[in-house]
């Protein structure tokens, strides 16, 4: 992950563009998947006129303390790091989080979100910019609730702290024939996923994420059904695309096809088309 992001200067550009749009001069923290990528991001931000400093475990303690103090004082806007500020960092005034570090850990995800949750005088809200898909992967951090509390009797394991999720076999959509397949090779046309598939971007500006209602999900699925009919895809395409979006199957939703008109549906379809295009380009 670190190597892929370090080599993708376009991703840095997209991050800078969204920070300019949504950052609004807020003091914030940027999380990157490696120390090197954090340095690169810091340099890119400064080139674009956004004041930023990099910090890591290799930074001398006296310099770290000076950077913390300068950041609190507002001498610069963004403090870039990889893992250093994930836990134990105490600055309630921080109100912007730029997350480029993909993680499967719900605890790590929640800890990072906690950097902007603290209340402070004059702080009305915070902004979480998710460049890593963590929100889609885990849901809203405030909804992640431990099943039990640690009583010190058992060895700690994260998977025992969160509600178990229904696991489904991972399926891929073939970019050549649109068939669904498991593993690396499509059995319908022979397409094989490249071993070193590079990171891609789709030029999208981040959009505010609202908690999705069942009405929203119904509309999304039915518009996907309409699109699949227009394109001659089978019904399974809509179901798998819905699951790709929400992480669950469209159970209990009436299969009524609607013409796709909503921006979120059309944007997600565009995202899948661009992703498939990059996959074909890498073959």
PDB file of C-alpha atoms in Angstrom:
ATOM      1  CA  UNK A   1       0.000   0.000   0.000  1.00  0.00           C
ATOM      2  CA  UNK A   2       2.778   2.404   0.927  1.00  0.00           C
ATOM      3  CA  UNK A   3       4.689   1.718  -2.306  1.00  0.00           C
ATOM      4  CA  UNK A   4       1.572   2.194  -4.429  1.00  0.00           C
ATOM      5  CA  UNK A   5       0.628   5.497  -2.832  1.00  0.00           C
ATOM      6  CA  UNK A   6       4.189   6.826  -2.781  1.00  0.00           C
ATOM      7  CA  UNK A   7       4.417   6.373  -6.547  1.00  0.00           C
ATOM      8  CA  UNK A   8       1.035   7.986  -7.286  1.00  0.00           C
ATOM      9  CA  UNK A   9       1.537  11.746  -7.502  1.00  0.00           C
ATOM     10  CA  UNK A  10      -1.990  12.159  -8.881  1.00  0.00           C
ATOM     11  CA  UNK A  11      -3.430  10.886  -5.610  1.00  0.00           C
ATOM     12  CA  UNK A  12      -1.499  13.607  -3.790  1.00  0.00           C
ATOM     13  CA  UNK A  13      -2.948  16.158  -6.183  1.00  0.00           C
ATOM     14  CA  UNK A  14      -6.481  14.927  -5.506  1.00  0.00           C
ATOM     15  CA  UNK A  15      -5.853  15.132  -1.768  1.00  0.00           C
ATOM     16  CA  UNK A  16      -4.584  18.703  -2.070  1.00  0.00           C
ATOM     17  CA  UNK A  17      -7.586  19.684  -4.205  1.00  0.00           C
ATOM     18  CA  UNK A  18     -10.070  18.324  -1.672  1.00  0.00           C
ATOM     19  CA  UNK A  19      -8.241  19.835   1.300  1.00  0.00           C
ATOM     20  CA  UNK A  20      -8.408  23.223  -0.409  1.00  0.00           C
ATOM     21  CA  UNK A  21     -12.129  22.743  -1.017  1.00  0.00           C
ATOM     22  CA  UNK A  22     -13.159  21.416   2.393  1.00  0.00           C
ATOM     23  CA  UNK A  23     -10.320  22.341   4.750  1.00  0.00           C
ATOM     24  CA  UNK A  24     -11.490  25.931   5.200  1.00  0.00           C
ATOM     25  CA  UNK A  25      -8.290  26.798   7.045  1.00  0.00           C
ATOM     26  CA  UNK A  26      -9.007  24.271   9.807  1.00  0.00           C
ATOM     27  CA  UNK A  27      -6.114  22.899  11.831  1.00  0.00           C
ATOM     28  CA  UNK A  28      -5.824  19.227  11.004  1.00  0.00           C
ATOM     29  CA  UNK A  29      -3.947  15.940  10.910  1.00  0.00           C
ATOM     30  CA  UNK A  30      -3.089  13.853   7.835  1.00  0.00           C
ATOM     31  CA  UNK A  31      -2.559  10.089   8.126  1.00  0.00           C
ATOM     32  CA  UNK A  32      -0.498   8.376   5.385  1.00  0.00           C
ATOM     33  CA  UNK A  33       0.339   4.671   4.888  1.00  0.00           C
ATOM     34  CA  UNK A  34       4.088   5.286   5.256  1.00  0.00           C
ATOM     35  CA  UNK A  35       6.539   7.834   6.628  1.00  0.00           C
ATOM     36  CA  UNK A  36       7.865   8.470   3.106  1.00  0.00           C
ATOM     37  CA  UNK A  37       4.402   9.167   1.724  1.00  0.00           C
ATOM     38  CA  UNK A  38       3.731  11.519   4.633  1.00  0.00           C
ATOM     39  CA  UNK A  39       6.858  13.480   3.687  1.00  0.00           C
ATOM     40  CA  UNK A  40       5.776  13.587   0.039  1.00  0.00           C
ATOM     41  CA  UNK A  41       2.297  14.790   0.969  1.00  0.00           C
ATOM     42  CA  UNK A  42       3.727  17.489   3.245  1.00  0.00           C
ATOM     43  CA  UNK A  43       5.897  18.779   0.407  1.00  0.00           C
ATOM     44  CA  UNK A  44       2.951  18.728  -2.039  1.00  0.00           C
ATOM     45  CA  UNK A  45       0.778  20.699   0.396  1.00  0.00           C
ATOM     46  CA  UNK A  46       3.420  23.357   0.900  1.00  0.00           C
ATOM     47  CA  UNK A  47       3.934  23.688  -2.858  1.00  0.00           C
ATOM     48  CA  UNK A  48       0.225  24.478  -3.162  1.00  0.00           C
ATOM     49  CA  UNK A  49       0.300  27.112  -0.435  1.00  0.00           C
ATOM     50  CA  UNK A  50      -1.123  24.945   2.380  1.00  0.00           C
ATOM     51  CA  UNK A  51       1.192  25.179   5.398  1.00  0.00           C
ATOM     52  CA  UNK A  52       2.131  21.714   6.653  1.00  0.00           C
ATOM     53  CA  UNK A  53       4.810  19.943   8.682  1.00  0.00           C
ATOM     54  CA  UNK A  54       5.800  16.260   8.822  1.00  0.00           C
ATOM     55  CA  UNK A  55       6.357  14.342  12.054  1.00  0.00           C
ATOM     56  CA  UNK A  56       7.280  10.728  12.814  1.00  0.00           C
ATOM     57  CA  UNK A  57       8.830   8.474  15.423  1.00  0.00           C
ATOM     58  CA  UNK A  58      12.213   9.371  13.929  1.00  0.00           C
ATOM     59  CA  UNK A  59      11.704  13.069  14.741  1.00  0.00           C
ATOM     60  CA  UNK A  60      13.753  14.020  17.838  1.00  0.00           C
ATOM     61  CA  UNK A  61      11.558  14.445  20.909  1.00  0.00           C
ATOM     62  CA  UNK A  62      12.457  18.113  21.412  1.00  0.00           C
ATOM     63  CA  UNK A  63      11.513  18.858  17.787  1.00  0.00           C
ATOM     64  CA  UNK A  64       8.271  16.897  18.143  1.00  0.00           C
ATOM     65  CA  UNK A  65       7.259  18.928  21.204  1.00  0.00           C
ATOM     66  CA  UNK A  66       8.057  22.142  19.339  1.00  0.00           C
ATOM     67  CA  UNK A  67       5.908  21.037  16.366  1.00  0.00           C
ATOM     68  CA  UNK A  68       2.990  20.141  18.655  1.00  0.00           C
ATOM     69  CA  UNK A  69       3.162  23.564  20.276  1.00  0.00           C
ATOM     70  CA  UNK A  70       3.441  25.388  16.934  1.00  0.00           C
ATOM     71  CA  UNK A  71       0.491  23.445  15.534  1.00  0.00           C
ATOM     72  CA  UNK A  72      -1.677  24.287  18.565  1.00  0.00           C
ATOM     73  CA  UNK A  73      -0.695  27.939  18.168  1.00  0.00           C
ATOM     74  CA  UNK A  74      -1.837  27.914  14.523  1.00  0.00           C
ATOM     75  CA  UNK A  75       1.624  28.565  13.067  1.00  0.00           C
ATOM     76  CA  UNK A  76       0.810  25.994  10.347  1.00  0.00           C
ATOM     77  CA  UNK A  77      -2.388  24.220   9.295  1.00  0.00           C
ATOM     78  CA  UNK A  78      -1.679  20.499   8.846  1.00  0.00           C
ATOM     79  CA  UNK A  79       0.456  18.016  10.752  1.00  0.00           C
ATOM     80  CA  UNK A  80       1.358  15.052   8.494  1.00  0.00           C
ATOM     81  CA  UNK A  81       2.247  11.624   9.920  1.00  0.00           C
ATOM     82  CA  UNK A  82       1.825   7.913   9.372  1.00  0.00           C
ATOM     83  CA  UNK A  83       1.070   6.194  12.703  1.00  0.00           C
ATOM     84  CA  UNK A  84       2.498   8.496  15.357  1.00  0.00           C
ATOM     85  CA  UNK A  85      -0.666  10.480  16.127  1.00  0.00           C
ATOM     86  CA  UNK A  86      -3.151   7.579  15.990  1.00  0.00           C
ATOM     87  CA  UNK A  87      -3.360   7.211  19.773  1.00  0.00           C
ATOM     88  CA  UNK A  88      -2.501   9.343  22.767  1.00  0.00           C
ATOM     89  CA  UNK A  89      -2.275  12.652  20.916  1.00  0.00           C
ATOM     90  CA  UNK A  90      -4.029  15.377  22.907  1.00  0.00           C
ATOM     91  CA  UNK A  91      -5.157  18.427  20.925  1.00  0.00           C
ATOM     92  CA  UNK A  92      -8.936  18.999  21.254  1.00  0.00           C
ATOM     93  CA  UNK A  93      -8.808  21.973  18.872  1.00  0.00           C
ATOM     94  CA  UNK A  94      -8.028  19.821  15.797  1.00  0.00           C
ATOM     95  CA  UNK A  95     -11.081  19.822  13.487  1.00  0.00           C
ATOM     96  CA  UNK A  96      -9.831  18.350  10.181  1.00  0.00           C
ATOM     97  CA  UNK A  97      -8.773  14.753   9.534  1.00  0.00           C
ATOM     98  CA  UNK A  98      -7.305  13.669   6.170  1.00  0.00           C
ATOM     99  CA  UNK A  99      -7.204   9.864   6.148  1.00  0.00           C
ATOM    100  CA  UNK A 100      -5.177   8.136   3.403  1.00  0.00           C
ATOM    101  CA  UNK A 101      -4.357   5.061   5.486  1.00  0.00           C
ATOM    102  CA  UNK A 102      -6.609   2.123   4.593  1.00  0.00           C
ATOM    103  CA  UNK A 103      -7.177  -0.220   7.533  1.00  0.00           C
ATOM    104  CA  UNK A 104      -9.252  -3.311   8.312  1.00  0.00           C
ATOM    105  CA  UNK A 105      -9.023  -2.540  12.022  1.00  0.00           C
ATOM    106  CA  UNK A 106     -12.192  -0.978  13.402  1.00  0.00           C
ATOM    107  CA  UNK A 107     -10.305   0.048  16.523  1.00  0.00           C
ATOM    108  CA  UNK A 108      -7.588   1.834  14.534  1.00  0.00           C
ATOM    109  CA  UNK A 109     -10.250   3.534  12.404  1.00  0.00           C
ATOM    110  CA  UNK A 110     -12.134   4.712  15.505  1.00  0.00           C
ATOM    111  CA  UNK A 111      -8.948   5.897  17.205  1.00  0.00           C
ATOM    112  CA  UNK A 112      -8.042   8.068  14.240  1.00  0.00           C
ATOM    113  CA  UNK A 113     -11.556   9.502  14.106  1.00  0.00           C
ATOM    114  CA  UNK A 114     -11.141  10.302  17.804  1.00  0.00           C
ATOM    115  CA  UNK A 115      -8.474  12.875  16.933  1.00  0.00           C
ATOM    116  CA  UNK A 116     -11.267  15.268  15.832  1.00  0.00           C
ATOM    117  CA  UNK A 117     -14.048  14.196  18.228  1.00  0.00           C
ATOM    118  CA  UNK A 118     -12.860  16.180  21.229  1.00  0.00           C
ATOM    119  CA  UNK A 119     -14.744  19.314  22.213  1.00  0.00           C
ATOM    120  CA  UNK A 120     -12.971  22.660  22.525  1.00  0.00           C
ATOM    121  CA  UNK A 121     -13.854  26.301  23.053  1.00  0.00           C
ATOM    122  CA  UNK A 122     -15.082  27.796  19.776  1.00  0.00           C
ATOM    123  CA  UNK A 123     -15.110  24.412  17.986  1.00  0.00           C
ATOM    124  CA  UNK A 124     -18.528  23.735  16.461  1.00  0.00           C
ATOM    125  CA  UNK A 125     -17.827  20.762  14.189  1.00  0.00           C
ATOM    126  CA  UNK A 126     -15.141  18.704  12.461  1.00  0.00           C
ATOM    127  CA  UNK A 127     -14.463  17.448   8.936  1.00  0.00           C
ATOM    128  CA  UNK A 128     -13.289  13.897   8.124  1.00  0.00           C
ATOM    129  CA  UNK A 129     -11.859  13.552   4.594  1.00  0.00           C
ATOM    130  CA  UNK A 130     -11.788   9.846   3.766  1.00  0.00           C
ATOM    131  CA  UNK A 131      -9.395   9.089   0.883  1.00  0.00           C
ATOM    132  CA  UNK A 132      -8.952   5.426   1.913  1.00  0.00           C
ATOM    133  CA  UNK A 133     -12.505   4.036   1.842  1.00  0.00           C
ATOM    134  CA  UNK A 134     -12.490   3.417   5.597  1.00  0.00           C
ATOM    135  CA  UNK A 135     -15.938   4.922   6.137  1.00  0.00           C
ATOM    136  CA  UNK A 136     -17.466   2.657   3.522  1.00  0.00           C
ATOM    137  CA  UNK A 137     -15.588  -0.310   4.994  1.00  0.00           C
ATOM    138  CA  UNK A 138     -16.518   0.248   8.645  1.00  0.00           C
ATOM    139  CA  UNK A 139     -19.515   2.598   8.712  1.00  0.00           C
ATOM    140  CA  UNK A 140     -19.746   5.638  10.973  1.00  0.00           C
ATOM    141  CA  UNK A 141     -17.274   5.397  13.872  1.00  0.00           C
ATOM    142  CA  UNK A 142     -19.883   6.397  16.467  1.00  0.00           C
ATOM    143  CA  UNK A 143     -21.873   3.276  15.514  1.00  0.00           C
ATOM    144  CA  UNK A 144     -19.000   0.908  16.339  1.00  0.00           C
ATOM    145  CA  UNK A 145     -19.926  -0.355  19.813  1.00  0.00           C
ATOM    146  CA  UNK A 146     -18.046  -3.111  21.722  1.00  0.00           C
ATOM    147  CA  UNK A 147     -20.057  -6.262  22.408  1.00  0.00           C
ATOM    148  CA  UNK A 148     -18.453  -6.642  25.848  1.00  0.00           C
ATOM    149  CA  UNK A 149     -16.082  -4.651  28.030  1.00  0.00           C
ATOM    150  CA  UNK A 150     -12.636  -5.958  28.921  1.00  0.00           C
ATOM    151  CA  UNK A 151     -12.674  -7.431  32.423  1.00  0.00           C
ATOM    152  CA  UNK A 152      -9.016  -8.460  32.337  1.00  0.00           C
ATOM    153  CA  UNK A 153      -9.865 -12.169  32.388  1.00  0.00           C
ATOM    154  CA  UNK A 154      -9.264 -12.967  28.717  1.00  0.00           C
ATOM    155  CA  UNK A 155      -6.470 -12.144  26.291  1.00  0.00           C
ATOM    156  CA  UNK A 156      -7.426  -9.128  24.206  1.00  0.00           C
ATOM    157  CA  UNK A 157      -8.498  -9.807  20.617  1.00  0.00           C
ATOM    158  CA  UNK A 158     -10.011  -7.067  18.493  1.00  0.00           C
ATOM    159  CA  UNK A 159     -12.366  -9.392  16.634  1.00  0.00           C
ATOM    160  CA  UNK A 160     -14.081 -10.143  19.942  1.00  0.00           C
ATOM    161  CA  UNK A 161     -14.717  -6.455  20.607  1.00  0.00           C
ATOM    162  CA  UNK A 162     -16.949  -5.711  17.638  1.00  0.00           C
ATOM    163  CA  UNK A 163     -20.102  -7.270  16.292  1.00  0.00           C
ATOM    164  CA  UNK A 164     -19.498 -10.150  13.909  1.00  0.00           C
ATOM    165  CA  UNK A 165     -20.278  -9.407  10.287  1.00  0.00           C
ATOM    166  CA  UNK A 166     -21.737 -11.858   7.820  1.00  0.00           C
ATOM    167  CA  UNK A 167     -18.925 -12.971   5.540  1.00  0.00           C
ATOM    168  CA  UNK A 168     -19.513 -13.567   1.856  1.00  0.00           C
ATOM    169  CA  UNK A 169     -17.037 -14.895  -0.705  1.00  0.00           C
ATOM    170  CA  UNK A 170     -15.267 -12.013  -2.449  1.00  0.00           C
ATOM    171  CA  UNK A 171     -16.479 -11.666  -6.020  1.00  0.00           C
ATOM    172  CA  UNK A 172     -14.952  -9.628  -8.818  1.00  0.00           C
ATOM    173  CA  UNK A 173     -16.689  -8.079 -11.825  1.00  0.00           C
ATOM    174  CA  UNK A 174     -14.890  -8.859 -15.056  1.00  0.00           C
ATOM    175  CA  UNK A 175     -13.972  -5.586 -16.841  1.00  0.00           C
ATOM    176  CA  UNK A 176     -14.151  -7.355 -20.223  1.00  0.00           C
ATOM    177  CA  UNK A 177     -17.440  -9.278 -20.109  1.00  0.00           C
ATOM    178  CA  UNK A 178     -19.088  -8.096 -16.835  1.00  0.00           C
ATOM    179  CA  UNK A 179     -19.327 -11.662 -15.490  1.00  0.00           C
ATOM    180  CA  UNK A 180     -18.865 -12.293 -11.766  1.00  0.00           C
ATOM    181  CA  UNK A 181     -16.026 -14.556 -10.667  1.00  0.00           C
ATOM    182  CA  UNK A 182     -13.994 -15.561  -7.618  1.00  0.00           C
ATOM    183  CA  UNK A 183     -10.220 -15.643  -7.518  1.00  0.00           C
ATOM    184  CA  UNK A 184      -7.996 -14.090 -10.180  1.00  0.00           C
ATOM    185  CA  UNK A 185      -9.358 -15.538 -13.454  1.00  0.00           C
ATOM    186  CA  UNK A 186     -12.745 -14.990 -15.128  1.00  0.00           C
ATOM    187  CA  UNK A 187     -14.104 -18.386 -16.229  1.00  0.00           C
ATOM    188  CA  UNK A 188     -16.293 -16.796 -18.920  1.00  0.00           C
ATOM    189  CA  UNK A 189     -13.669 -14.992 -21.023  1.00  0.00           C
ATOM    190  CA  UNK A 190     -10.305 -15.827 -19.426  1.00  0.00           C
ATOM    191  CA  UNK A 191      -9.498 -12.301 -18.147  1.00  0.00           C
ATOM    192  CA  UNK A 192      -6.975 -12.414 -15.292  1.00  0.00           C
ATOM    193  CA  UNK A 193      -6.505  -9.722 -12.639  1.00  0.00           C
ATOM    194  CA  UNK A 194      -2.958  -8.303 -12.921  1.00  0.00           C
ATOM    195  CA  UNK A 195      -0.652  -9.231 -10.034  1.00  0.00           C
ATOM    196  CA  UNK A 196       0.595  -5.659  -9.681  1.00  0.00           C
ATOM    197  CA  UNK A 197      -2.572  -3.701 -10.308  1.00  0.00           C
ATOM    198  CA  UNK A 198      -1.668  -0.070  -9.674  1.00  0.00           C
ATOM    199  CA  UNK A 199      -3.659   2.411  -7.624  1.00  0.00           C
ATOM    200  CA  UNK A 200      -6.136   4.434  -9.653  1.00  0.00           C
ATOM    201  CA  UNK A 201      -8.135   7.603  -9.184  1.00  0.00           C
ATOM    202  CA  UNK A 202     -11.324   8.869 -10.760  1.00  0.00           C
ATOM    203  CA  UNK A 203     -11.020  12.663 -10.335  1.00  0.00           C
ATOM    204  CA  UNK A 204     -14.009  12.740  -8.010  1.00  0.00           C
ATOM    205  CA  UNK A 205     -14.416  15.495  -5.448  1.00  0.00           C
ATOM    206  CA  UNK A 206     -15.285  14.055  -2.057  1.00  0.00           C
ATOM    207  CA  UNK A 207     -18.925  14.438  -1.059  1.00  0.00           C
ATOM    208  CA  UNK A 208     -20.519  14.721   2.337  1.00  0.00           C
ATOM    209  CA  UNK A 209     -21.626  11.304   3.619  1.00  0.00           C
ATOM    210  CA  UNK A 210     -25.027  11.169   5.277  1.00  0.00           C
ATOM    211  CA  UNK A 211     -26.422   8.188   7.135  1.00  0.00           C
ATOM    212  CA  UNK A 212     -28.324   6.207   4.521  1.00  0.00           C
ATOM    213  CA  UNK A 213     -32.014   5.388   5.023  1.00  0.00           C
ATOM    214  CA  UNK A 214     -33.799   2.284   3.725  1.00  0.00           C
ATOM    215  CA  UNK A 215     -35.597   4.570   1.290  1.00  0.00           C
ATOM    216  CA  UNK A 216     -32.229   5.713  -0.099  1.00  0.00           C
ATOM    217  CA  UNK A 217     -31.043   2.100  -0.452  1.00  0.00           C
ATOM    218  CA  UNK A 218     -34.262   1.092  -2.211  1.00  0.00           C
ATOM    219  CA  UNK A 219     -33.921   3.961  -4.697  1.00  0.00           C
ATOM    220  CA  UNK A 220     -30.229   3.117  -5.285  1.00  0.00           C
ATOM    221  CA  UNK A 221     -30.913  -0.570  -5.994  1.00  0.00           C
ATOM    222  CA  UNK A 222     -33.916   0.067  -8.232  1.00  0.00           C
ATOM    223  CA  UNK A 223     -31.955   2.603 -10.300  1.00  0.00           C
ATOM    224  CA  UNK A 224     -29.136   0.051 -10.622  1.00  0.00           C
ATOM    225  CA  UNK A 225     -31.723  -2.434 -11.905  1.00  0.00           C
ATOM    226  CA  UNK A 226     -32.831   0.145 -14.474  1.00  0.00           C
ATOM    227  CA  UNK A 227     -29.248   0.724 -15.604  1.00  0.00           C
ATOM    228  CA  UNK A 228     -28.553  -3.016 -15.878  1.00  0.00           C
ATOM    229  CA  UNK A 229     -31.632  -3.462 -18.093  1.00  0.00           C
ATOM    230  CA  UNK A 230     -30.566  -0.557 -20.341  1.00  0.00           C
ATOM    231  CA  UNK A 231     -27.072  -2.036 -20.710  1.00  0.00           C
ATOM    232  CA  UNK A 232     -28.222  -5.631 -21.170  1.00  0.00           C
ATOM    233  CA  UNK A 233     -26.558  -6.810 -17.946  1.00  0.00           C
ATOM    234  CA  UNK A 234     -28.022  -9.632 -15.918  1.00  0.00           C
ATOM    235  CA  UNK A 235     -29.888  -8.955 -12.679  1.00  0.00           C
ATOM    236  CA  UNK A 236     -26.913 -10.111 -10.635  1.00  0.00           C
ATOM    237  CA  UNK A 237     -24.906  -7.053 -11.724  1.00  0.00           C
ATOM    238  CA  UNK A 238     -27.256  -4.737  -9.838  1.00  0.00           C
ATOM    239  CA  UNK A 239     -27.147  -6.900  -6.705  1.00  0.00           C
ATOM    240  CA  UNK A 240     -23.343  -7.084  -6.693  1.00  0.00           C
ATOM    241  CA  UNK A 241     -22.971  -3.373  -7.390  1.00  0.00           C
ATOM    242  CA  UNK A 242     -25.359  -2.647  -4.511  1.00  0.00           C
ATOM    243  CA  UNK A 243     -23.282  -4.884  -2.242  1.00  0.00           C
ATOM    244  CA  UNK A 244     -20.099  -3.155  -3.415  1.00  0.00           C
ATOM    245  CA  UNK A 245     -21.656   0.148  -2.323  1.00  0.00           C
ATOM    246  CA  UNK A 246     -23.300  -0.809   0.978  1.00  0.00           C
ATOM    247  CA  UNK A 247     -21.516  -4.018   2.026  1.00  0.00           C
ATOM    248  CA  UNK A 248     -24.761  -6.051   2.199  1.00  0.00           C
ATOM    249  CA  UNK A 249     -27.134  -7.726  -0.243  1.00  0.00           C
ATOM    250  CA  UNK A 250     -30.363  -5.930  -1.293  1.00  0.00           C
ATOM    251  CA  UNK A 251     -32.573  -8.223   0.778  1.00  0.00           C
ATOM    252  CA  UNK A 252     -36.242  -7.319   1.040  1.00  0.00           C
ATOM    253  CA  UNK A 253     -36.118  -4.645  -1.678  1.00  0.00           C
ATOM    254  CA  UNK A 254     -38.726  -4.879  -4.439  1.00  0.00           C
ATOM    255  CA  UNK A 255     -37.122  -5.521  -7.821  1.00  0.00           C
ATOM    256  CA  UNK A 256     -38.679  -2.561  -9.614  1.00  0.00           C
ATOM    257  CA  UNK A 257     -36.432  -1.019 -12.258  1.00  0.00           C
ATOM    258  CA  UNK A 258     -36.166   2.786 -12.303  1.00  0.00           C
ATOM    259  CA  UNK A 259     -34.336   5.000 -14.754  1.00  0.00           C
ATOM    260  CA  UNK A 260     -31.038   6.030 -13.115  1.00  0.00           C
ATOM    261  CA  UNK A 261     -31.248   9.771 -12.431  1.00  0.00           C
ATOM    262  CA  UNK A 262     -29.660  10.309  -8.978  1.00  0.00           C
ATOM    263  CA  UNK A 263     -26.150  11.774  -8.755  1.00  0.00           C
ATOM    264  CA  UNK A 264     -24.991   9.188  -6.216  1.00  0.00           C
ATOM    265  CA  UNK A 265     -26.055   6.292  -8.463  1.00  0.00           C
ATOM    266  CA  UNK A 266     -24.620   7.794 -11.652  1.00  0.00           C
ATOM    267  CA  UNK A 267     -21.402   8.734  -9.818  1.00  0.00           C
ATOM    268  CA  UNK A 268     -20.924   5.216  -8.450  1.00  0.00           C
ATOM    269  CA  UNK A 269     -21.528   3.670 -11.871  1.00  0.00           C
ATOM    270  CA  UNK A 270     -18.934   6.052 -13.336  1.00  0.00           C
ATOM    271  CA  UNK A 271     -16.527   4.998 -10.579  1.00  0.00           C
ATOM    272  CA  UNK A 272     -16.964   1.317 -11.534  1.00  0.00           C
ATOM    273  CA  UNK A 273     -16.490   2.067 -15.254  1.00  0.00           C
ATOM    274  CA  UNK A 274     -13.252   3.979 -14.596  1.00  0.00           C
ATOM    275  CA  UNK A 275     -12.008   1.213 -12.292  1.00  0.00           C
ATOM    276  CA  UNK A 276     -12.697  -1.398 -14.997  1.00  0.00           C
ATOM    277  CA  UNK A 277     -10.951   0.784 -17.571  1.00  0.00           C
ATOM    278  CA  UNK A 278      -7.808   0.985 -15.432  1.00  0.00           C
ATOM    279  CA  UNK A 279      -7.920  -2.765 -14.888  1.00  0.00           C
ATOM    280  CA  UNK A 280      -7.997  -3.384 -18.673  1.00  0.00           C
ATOM    281  CA  UNK A 281      -5.153  -0.906 -19.175  1.00  0.00           C
ATOM    282  CA  UNK A 282      -2.984  -2.862 -16.733  1.00  0.00           C
ATOM    283  CA  UNK A 283      -3.370  -6.172 -18.603  1.00  0.00           C
TER     284      UNK A 283
END
